[in-house]
Each structure stands twice: as structure tokens, then as C-alpha cells.
mmCIF file of C-alpha atoms in Angstrom:
data_model
loop_
_atom_site.group_PDB
_atom_site.id
_atom_site.type_symbol
_atom_site.label_atom_id
_atom_site.label_comp_id
_atom_site.label_asym_id
_atom_site.label_seq_id
_atom_site.Cartn_x
_atom_site.Cartn_y
_atom_site.Cartn_z
ATOM 1 C CA MET I 1 4.025 -33.163 -6.690
ATOM 2 C CA SER I 2 1.873 -30.418 -5.347
ATOM 3 C CA LYS I 3 2.766 -28.715 -2.178
ATOM 4 C CA THR I 4 1.257 -29.797 1.079
ATOM 5 C CA VAL I 5 -0.423 -27.255 3.564
ATOM 6 C CA LEU I 6 -2.113 -27.207 6.750
ATOM 7 C CA VAL I 7 -4.706 -24.663 7.398
ATOM 8 C CA THR I 8 -6.041 -24.413 11.040
ATOM 9 C CA GLY I 9 -9.557 -22.932 11.734
ATOM 10 C CA ALA I 10 -10.716 -23.674 8.068
ATOM 11 C CA SER I 11 -14.585 -24.386 9.400
ATOM 12 C CA THR I 12 -15.854 -21.174 8.530
ATOM 13 C CA GLY I 13 -14.849 -17.547 7.284
ATOM 14 C CA ILE I 14 -11.080 -16.769 6.320
ATOM 15 C CA GLY I 15 -9.821 -20.102 7.067
ATOM 16 C CA ARG I 16 -12.414 -21.811 4.985
ATOM 17 C CA ALA I 17 -12.120 -19.379 1.793
ATOM 18 C CA THR I 18 -8.354 -20.107 2.151
ATOM 19 C CA ALA I 19 -8.538 -23.806 2.197
ATOM 20 C CA LEU I 20 -10.832 -23.890 -0.952
ATOM 21 C CA LEU I 21 -8.753 -21.067 -3.110
ATOM 22 C CA LEU I 22 -5.401 -23.100 -2.227
ATOM 23 C CA ALA I 23 -7.012 -26.428 -3.191
ATOM 24 C CA ARG I 24 -8.326 -24.705 -6.291
ATOM 25 C CA GLU I 25 -4.669 -23.547 -7.183
ATOM 26 C CA GLY I 26 -3.171 -26.996 -7.060
ATOM 27 C CA PHE I 27 -2.060 -27.412 -3.348
ATOM 28 C CA THR I 28 -2.659 -30.526 -1.537
ATOM 29 C CA VAL I 29 -4.766 -29.134 1.743
ATOM 30 C CA PHE I 30 -5.219 -30.391 4.897
ATOM 31 C CA ALA I 31 -7.915 -28.404 6.504
ATOM 32 C CA GLY I 32 -8.306 -28.209 10.419
ATOM 33 C CA VAL I 33 -11.555 -28.539 11.930
ATOM 34 C CA ARG I 34 -13.207 -29.300 15.396
ATOM 35 C CA LYS I 35 -16.130 -30.965 14.209
ATOM 36 C CA ASP I 36 -16.775 -33.781 11.553
ATOM 37 C CA ALA I 37 -19.887 -31.925 10.003
ATOM 38 C CA ASP I 38 -17.563 -28.835 9.435
ATOM 39 C CA GLY I 39 -15.083 -30.908 7.603
ATOM 40 C CA GLU I 40 -17.564 -32.661 5.314
ATOM 41 C CA ALA I 41 -19.180 -29.290 4.535
ATOM 42 C CA LEU I 42 -16.029 -28.455 2.974
ATOM 43 C CA GLY I 43 -16.429 -30.651 0.096
ATOM 44 C CA ARG I 44 -13.834 -33.039 -1.320
ATOM 45 C CA SER I 45 -11.223 -30.891 -2.654
ATOM 46 C CA VAL I 46 -9.797 -30.651 0.533
ATOM 47 C CA THR I 47 -9.088 -33.109 3.380
ATOM 48 C CA PRO I 48 -10.244 -32.369 6.549
ATOM 49 C CA ILE I 49 -8.274 -33.043 9.706
ATOM 50 C CA LYS I 50 -9.324 -33.166 13.278
ATOM 51 C CA LEU I 51 -7.456 -30.288 14.908
ATOM 52 C CA ASP I 52 -8.667 -28.317 17.916
ATOM 53 C CA VAL I 53 -5.171 -25.910 18.437
ATOM 54 C CA THR I 54 -5.512 -26.300 22.036
ATOM 55 C CA ASP I 55 -5.496 -30.049 22.355
ATOM 56 C CA ALA I 56 -1.929 -31.239 22.158
ATOM 57 C CA GLY I 57 -2.905 -34.786 21.578
ATOM 58 C CA GLN I 58 -4.626 -33.739 18.350
ATOM 59 C CA ILE I 59 -1.676 -31.230 17.433
ATOM 60 C CA ALA I 60 0.519 -34.528 17.424
ATOM 61 C CA ALA I 61 -1.742 -36.651 15.723
ATOM 62 C CA ALA I 62 -1.934 -34.321 13.082
ATOM 63 C CA ALA I 63 1.586 -33.920 12.650
ATOM 64 C CA GLU I 64 1.994 -37.592 12.474
ATOM 65 C CA ARG I 65 -0.576 -37.817 10.080
ATOM 66 C CA LEU I 66 0.810 -35.415 7.643
ATOM 67 C CA GLY I 67 4.304 -36.776 7.475
ATOM 68 C CA ARG I 68 5.439 -33.880 4.898
ATOM 69 C CA LEU I 69 4.504 -30.196 5.161
ATOM 70 C CA ASP I 70 5.197 -27.349 2.847
ATOM 71 C CA ALA I 71 3.369 -24.629 4.568
ATOM 72 C CA LEU I 72 1.443 -23.921 7.481
ATOM 73 C CA VAL I 73 -1.487 -21.165 7.654
ATOM 74 C CA ASN I 74 -2.018 -20.364 11.225
ATOM 75 C CA ASN I 75 -5.671 -19.019 11.147
ATOM 76 C CA ALA I 76 -7.561 -20.539 13.879
ATOM 77 C CA GLY I 77 -8.579 -17.827 16.593
ATOM 78 C CA ILE I 78 -11.694 -16.838 18.449
ATOM 79 C CA GLY I 79 -12.707 -12.819 19.943
ATOM 80 C CA VAL I 80 -13.289 -12.241 23.446
ATOM 81 C CA THR I 81 -14.105 -8.590 24.329
ATOM 82 C CA GLY I 82 -15.574 -6.768 27.286
ATOM 83 C CA PRO I 83 -14.567 -4.396 29.699
ATOM 84 C CA LEU I 84 -11.137 -5.039 31.252
ATOM 85 C CA GLU I 85 -12.363 -4.382 34.716
ATOM 86 C CA PHE I 86 -14.909 -7.024 34.670
ATOM 87 C CA VAL I 87 -13.949 -9.702 31.875
ATOM 88 C CA PRO I 88 -13.760 -12.984 33.537
ATOM 89 C CA LEU I 89 -9.953 -13.971 33.844
ATOM 90 C CA ASP I 90 -11.079 -17.472 32.697
ATOM 91 C CA ALA I 91 -12.336 -15.881 29.336
ATOM 92 C CA LEU I 92 -9.142 -13.675 28.923
ATOM 93 C CA ARG I 93 -6.996 -17.068 29.647
ATOM 94 C CA TRP I 94 -8.918 -18.978 26.941
ATOM 95 C CA GLN I 95 -8.497 -16.014 24.631
ATOM 96 C CA TYR I 96 -4.661 -16.501 24.815
ATOM 97 C CA GLU I 97 -4.832 -20.324 24.769
ATOM 98 C CA VAL I 98 -6.434 -20.385 21.114
ATOM 99 C CA ASN I 99 -5.064 -17.454 19.465
ATOM 100 C CA VAL I 100 -1.510 -17.254 21.130
ATOM 101 C CA PHE I 101 -0.732 -20.575 22.521
ATOM 102 C CA GLY I 102 -2.678 -22.551 20.312
ATOM 103 C CA GLN I 103 -0.986 -20.970 17.353
ATOM 104 C CA VAL I 104 2.485 -21.417 18.748
ATOM 105 C CA ALA I 105 1.805 -25.183 19.817
ATOM 106 C CA VAL I 106 0.714 -25.971 16.158
ATOM 107 C CA THR I 107 3.900 -24.041 14.492
ATOM 108 C CA GLN I 108 6.471 -25.967 17.083
ATOM 109 C CA ALA I 109 5.077 -29.522 16.167
ATOM 110 C CA MET I 110 4.860 -28.826 12.294
ATOM 111 C CA LEU I 111 8.403 -26.506 11.899
ATOM 112 C CA PRO I 112 10.754 -30.029 11.852
ATOM 113 C CA MET I 113 8.727 -30.832 8.614
ATOM 114 C CA LEU I 114 8.789 -27.192 7.352
ATOM 115 C CA ARG I 115 12.460 -27.100 7.926
ATOM 116 C CA ALA I 116 12.740 -30.076 5.758
ATOM 117 C CA SER I 117 10.814 -28.524 2.848
ATOM 118 C CA ARG I 118 11.985 -25.227 3.270
ATOM 119 C CA GLY I 119 8.518 -24.137 3.783
ATOM 120 C CA ARG I 120 6.509 -21.351 5.063
ATOM 121 C CA VAL I 121 4.423 -20.349 8.084
ATOM 122 C CA VAL I 122 1.742 -18.026 7.394
ATOM 123 C CA THR I 123 0.033 -16.396 10.461
ATOM 124 C CA VAL I 124 -3.435 -14.676 9.829
ATOM 125 C CA GLY I 125 -3.146 -11.876 12.721
ATOM 126 C CA SER I 126 -5.253 -8.537 12.460
ATOM 127 C CA VAL I 127 -4.770 -4.616 12.292
ATOM 128 C CA GLY I 128 -5.829 -4.901 15.924
ATOM 129 C CA SER I 129 -2.434 -5.502 16.716
ATOM 130 C CA TRP I 130 -1.438 -1.638 15.689
ATOM 131 C CA ILE I 131 -4.795 -0.158 17.083
ATOM 132 C CA THR I 132 -6.926 -1.380 20.476
ATOM 133 C CA LEU I 133 -10.278 -0.685 20.465
ATOM 134 C CA PRO I 134 -12.246 -0.130 23.902
ATOM 135 C CA PHE I 135 -13.675 -3.397 24.965
ATOM 136 C CA GLY I 136 -11.480 -5.215 22.856
ATOM 137 C CA GLY I 137 -8.400 -5.743 24.889
ATOM 138 C CA PRO I 138 -8.427 -9.321 25.148
ATOM 139 C CA LEU I 139 -8.769 -10.021 21.655
ATOM 140 C CA CYS I 140 -6.415 -7.019 20.495
ATOM 141 C CA SER I 141 -4.175 -7.906 23.032
ATOM 142 C CA SER I 142 -3.899 -11.424 21.681
ATOM 143 C CA LYS I 143 -3.047 -10.085 18.094
ATOM 144 C CA HIS I 144 -0.092 -7.993 19.434
ATOM 145 C CA ALA I 145 1.291 -10.863 20.949
ATOM 146 C CA ILE I 146 0.893 -12.834 17.741
ATOM 147 C CA ARG I 147 2.802 -9.932 15.803
ATOM 148 C CA SER I 148 5.493 -9.966 18.306
ATOM 149 C CA LEU I 149 6.158 -13.491 18.318
ATOM 150 C CA ASN I 150 5.761 -13.919 14.414
ATOM 151 C CA ASP I 151 8.704 -11.000 14.040
ATOM 152 C CA ALA I 152 10.800 -13.388 16.262
ATOM 153 C CA LEU I 153 10.247 -16.506 14.411
ATOM 154 C CA ARG I 154 10.726 -14.566 11.069
ATOM 155 C CA MET I 155 14.499 -13.907 12.284
ATOM 156 C CA GLU I 156 14.914 -17.337 13.799
ATOM 157 C CA VAL I 157 13.830 -19.492 10.865
ATOM 158 C CA LYS I 158 15.670 -17.585 8.563
ATOM 159 C CA PRO I 159 18.899 -19.804 8.440
ATOM 160 C CA TRP I 160 16.661 -22.489 7.004
ATOM 161 C CA GLY I 161 15.188 -20.669 4.303
ATOM 162 C CA ILE I 162 11.662 -20.731 5.894
ATOM 163 C CA HIS I 163 9.834 -17.662 5.585
ATOM 164 C CA ALA I 164 7.306 -16.344 8.453
ATOM 165 C CA VAL I 165 4.631 -13.806 6.891
ATOM 166 C CA LEU I 166 1.952 -12.280 8.838
ATOM 167 C CA ILE I 167 -1.406 -11.491 7.197
ATOM 168 C CA GLU I 168 -3.185 -8.340 8.920
ATOM 169 C CA PRO I 169 -6.776 -8.453 7.821
ATOM 170 C CA GLY I 170 -8.871 -5.133 8.515
ATOM 171 C CA SER I 171 -12.563 -5.078 8.253
ATOM 172 C CA ILE I 172 -13.948 -8.693 6.949
ATOM 173 C CA HIS I 173 -17.467 -9.845 6.529
ATOM 174 C CA SER I 174 -17.497 -13.492 7.958
ATOM 175 C CA ASP I 175 -19.263 -15.888 9.785
ATOM 176 C CA ALA I 176 -17.185 -14.482 12.914
ATOM 177 C CA VAL I 177 -19.619 -11.046 12.800
ATOM 178 C CA ASP I 178 -22.605 -13.092 13.183
ATOM 179 C CA LYS I 179 -21.234 -15.284 16.133
ATOM 180 C CA LEU I 180 -20.221 -11.834 17.745
ATOM 181 C CA GLU I 181 -23.638 -10.458 17.673
ATOM 182 C CA GLY I 182 -24.854 -13.490 19.425
ATOM 183 C CA GLU I 183 -22.248 -13.297 22.093
ATOM 184 C CA VAL I 184 -23.154 -9.866 23.128
ATOM 185 C CA VAL I 185 -25.680 -10.711 25.865
ATOM 186 C CA PRO I 186 -23.514 -13.785 27.154
ATOM 187 C CA ARG I 187 -20.788 -11.129 27.322
ATOM 188 C CA LEU I 188 -23.175 -8.922 29.230
ATOM 189 C CA GLU I 189 -24.224 -11.618 31.861
ATOM 190 C CA SER I 190 -20.714 -13.087 32.314
ATOM 191 C CA ILE I 191 -19.589 -9.191 33.850
ATOM 192 C CA GLY I 192 -22.025 -9.168 36.287
ATOM 193 C CA PRO I 193 -24.629 -6.458 37.675
ATOM 194 C CA GLU I 194 -21.929 -3.937 38.562
ATOM 195 C CA GLY I 195 -20.276 -4.291 35.271
ATOM 196 C CA ARG I 196 -23.524 -4.044 33.080
ATOM 197 C CA ARG I 197 -24.307 -0.871 35.265
ATOM 198 C CA LEU I 198 -21.131 1.084 34.436
ATOM 199 C CA TYR I 199 -20.369 -0.141 31.181
ATOM 200 C CA GLY I 200 -23.272 -2.031 29.585
ATOM 201 C CA ALA I 201 -24.497 1.064 27.460
ATOM 202 C CA ALA I 202 -21.053 1.445 25.989
ATOM 203 C CA TYR I 203 -20.486 -1.885 25.476
ATOM 204 C CA ARG I 204 -23.480 -2.092 23.335
ATOM 205 C CA THR I 205 -22.922 0.889 21.647
ATOM 206 C CA MET I 206 -19.092 -0.125 20.622
ATOM 207 C CA THR I 207 -20.493 -3.511 19.432
ATOM 208 C CA SER I 208 -23.407 -2.010 17.352
ATOM 209 C CA ALA I 209 -20.516 0.247 15.852
ATOM 210 C CA GLY I 210 -18.131 -2.341 15.514
ATOM 211 C CA LEU I 211 -20.733 -4.982 13.811
ATOM 212 C CA LYS I 212 -21.845 -2.255 11.412
ATOM 213 C CA GLU I 213 -18.448 -1.943 10.093
ATOM 214 C CA GLU I 214 -17.696 -5.406 9.895
ATOM 215 C CA ARG I 215 -20.526 -6.179 7.812
ATOM 216 C CA SER I 216 -19.615 -3.584 4.991
ATOM 217 C CA GLY I 217 -16.053 -5.211 5.287
ATOM 218 C CA SER I 218 -14.172 -7.133 2.719
ATOM 219 C CA ARG I 219 -15.072 -10.746 1.889
ATOM 220 C CA PRO I 220 -12.894 -13.446 3.201
ATOM 221 C CA ASP I 221 -11.600 -14.029 -0.202
ATOM 222 C CA VAL I 222 -9.354 -10.978 -0.145
ATOM 223 C CA VAL I 223 -7.580 -12.779 2.744
ATOM 224 C CA ALA I 224 -7.265 -15.884 1.074
ATOM 225 C CA ARG I 225 -5.702 -14.183 -2.140
ATOM 226 C CA ALA I 226 -3.175 -12.495 0.203
ATOM 227 C CA VAL I 227 -2.278 -16.220 2.022
ATOM 228 C CA LEU I 228 -1.948 -17.535 -1.726
ATOM 229 C CA HIS I 229 0.448 -14.672 -2.809
ATOM 230 C CA ALA I 230 2.463 -15.340 0.628
ATOM 231 C CA LEU I 231 2.934 -18.912 -0.271
ATOM 232 C CA THR I 232 3.998 -18.504 -3.965
ATOM 233 C CA ALA I 233 5.840 -15.377 -4.278
ATOM 234 C CA ARG I 234 9.669 -16.280 -4.438
ATOM 235 C CA LYS I 235 10.141 -13.398 -2.237
ATOM 236 C CA PRO I 236 6.840 -12.962 0.276
ATOM 237 C CA ARG I 237 6.395 -9.543 2.107
ATOM 238 C CA SER I 238 6.994 -9.622 5.709
ATOM 239 C CA ARG I 239 3.421 -8.503 6.480
ATOM 240 C CA TYR I 240 0.136 -8.346 4.363
ATOM 241 C CA PRO I 241 -2.452 -5.747 5.163
ATOM 242 C CA VAL I 242 -5.122 -6.764 3.472
ATOM 243 C CA GLY I 243 -9.191 -5.659 3.424
ATOM 244 C CA LYS I 244 -11.243 -2.635 4.055
ATOM 245 C CA LYS I 245 -9.278 0.331 5.998
ATOM 246 C CA SER I 246 -6.363 -2.341 7.012
ATOM 247 C CA ARG I 247 -3.716 0.293 5.520
ATOM 248 C CA LEU I 248 -5.692 2.916 7.167
ATOM 249 C CA MET I 249 -5.863 1.309 10.778
ATOM 250 C CA SER I 250 -2.346 -0.034 10.713
ATOM 251 C CA THR I 251 -0.963 3.363 9.565
ATOM 252 C CA LEU I 252 -2.921 5.399 12.161
ATOM 253 C CA GLY I 253 -1.783 3.201 15.012
ATOM 254 C CA ARG I 254 1.978 4.015 14.187
ATOM 255 C CA ILE I 255 1.728 7.380 13.547
ATOM 256 C CA VAL I 256 -0.836 9.491 15.422
ATOM 257 C CA PRO I 257 -0.143 10.483 19.039
ATOM 258 C CA GLN I 258 -1.982 8.448 21.429
ATOM 259 C CA TYR I 259 -4.568 10.852 22.992
ATOM 260 C CA THR I 260 -5.667 12.019 19.680
ATOM 261 C CA LEU I 261 -5.932 8.323 18.305
ATOM 262 C CA ASP I 262 -8.025 8.082 21.481
ATOM 263 C CA ALA I 263 -10.271 10.639 20.589
ATOM 264 C CA LEU I 264 -10.828 9.249 16.906
ATOM 265 C CA ARG I 265 -11.416 5.954 18.104
ATOM 266 C CA LEU I 266 -14.035 6.820 20.878
ATOM 267 C CA ARG I 267 -15.864 8.861 18.087
ATOM 268 C CA ALA I 268 -15.839 6.500 15.541
ATOM 269 C CA LEU I 269 -17.441 3.993 17.984
ATOM 270 C CA GLY I 270 -20.040 6.318 19.324
ATOM 271 C CA LEU I 271 -18.477 6.528 22.708
ATOM 272 C CA SER I 272 -17.103 10.021 22.480
#
């Protein structure tokens, strides 16, 4: 019997690449999507399942439909950016609703099945959990939270033979990059006239530099292959830094003094 895996956020980018690779490798893949059209676009090798990770009803329905589960890939996520002084609190809350509370809610719902199968939980985080960028506070802090929560989960579920693994992508060129570019103007609108006066030029400079870096990044497939290893290795690693500059950024975040690191970050983003 092939192993059954649920991949959240499978409509595009890393989630889509992961769902399709796992299907090619013989997994029975349920791909969490929010729109029917996205599910149809995935093709026949996977089974789309309606799953908004902020919707408790859809999470419960997905768990009931699955019945059994060998692996969960927590990939659903969004990216909110902006100056912390002016970022709308509703936007900050929504960042955490999707990236943190949504992932925890799905994990809680699936753990009884994973305990029965001695399965695995693979969560897609970010090197942003080690190195926060200016104007990236909402997104990077949510990745910090996920890293900490995954550390706790890894130790808590060990008695049942469940592995909880964290994937930490660096620069990845996916559809999310184009989406971020389209959100620059709305983000600037949301911070109001005073926010734009104080931070508008710096925010545009940061996003331009960030978009350039992401567009030269690795393909989503490199993350998908890391997920595959985490699901099939007898002893998976606790963390997988993958993609362009992932090891460099996570290492810098751990060993470089903070003020030195600040200067490096500002210079890299054209803000020095």
C-alpha cells in the first residue's frame, strides 16, 4: 500500500512542486487547495482537497475524508511585509493566523492518524527564522514562531515514533515572488500618508532588492526534493536548509554579532 500524504498550500510554488514530486515517487497525495480551479490545474496524479488552514470546518472535513495518513507537509503560508510602526494590526494577525495558528490547527487534527501510522510531520519554514530583514518583521517573526513550535513538537511526539522535521528554504523563485511584487502598492496604501512619507522610499528599495534576489533563487523543486528525503529517510534530519544562500544566511544569523549583521543586511538591501 502506498503511503498517504497531505500537502497544504499545494496550489502553486513549493507546495505544487512537492505534491507532484511525491505523486511521481509513488505516494498517494492529497493536495490542499482553496480554489477548485487550482485543484484541477494539478492534474490527475494527485487528489485535490479543499483546505483553507484558517477554516476549522474544512480542516475537520479533510481529516475525516482522509481516514488514514502517513505524512503531513505543512506548506501553506503568506507573506506580510511593511514597517512595524505602521503595519495594520489586522494584517499582522492574519500573518499569524495562516503561518502559525493554521499550521498548528492542521497538525493537531492530523496527529491522531500520524500516531497510528508512526508517520511524519514536515513543516516548510524559512531561513528568515534565523535572520530577520527590515520591513520583514511580520513574515520573519512568524517563521521564528514556527521554528520554535516545531522544536517543541519534535520532542513531544518522539515517544510514538513520529518525526517532526523543519525545511528552511533560502531564496526560491516561485509564483510567490510575482505575487509579492503585485502587493507593493497595496502595502504602501495600507500604511497611510505618514507611513509612506517616512518609510515609502526605503520600503520600495528593500522590495526591489528582495525581488531581485528571489528571482535569481533556486527552483521550488529543490525544496520538494528535501521534503521527499525527510519523508523517506530512515533517520531524517531535524532541519533541512535548502536553496540559494540557505546555509549562509542561517549560519550568519547564528554567529555574527547583531550590529554587524544589521550593517550587512542594510547594505545588501541598498539601505545603508
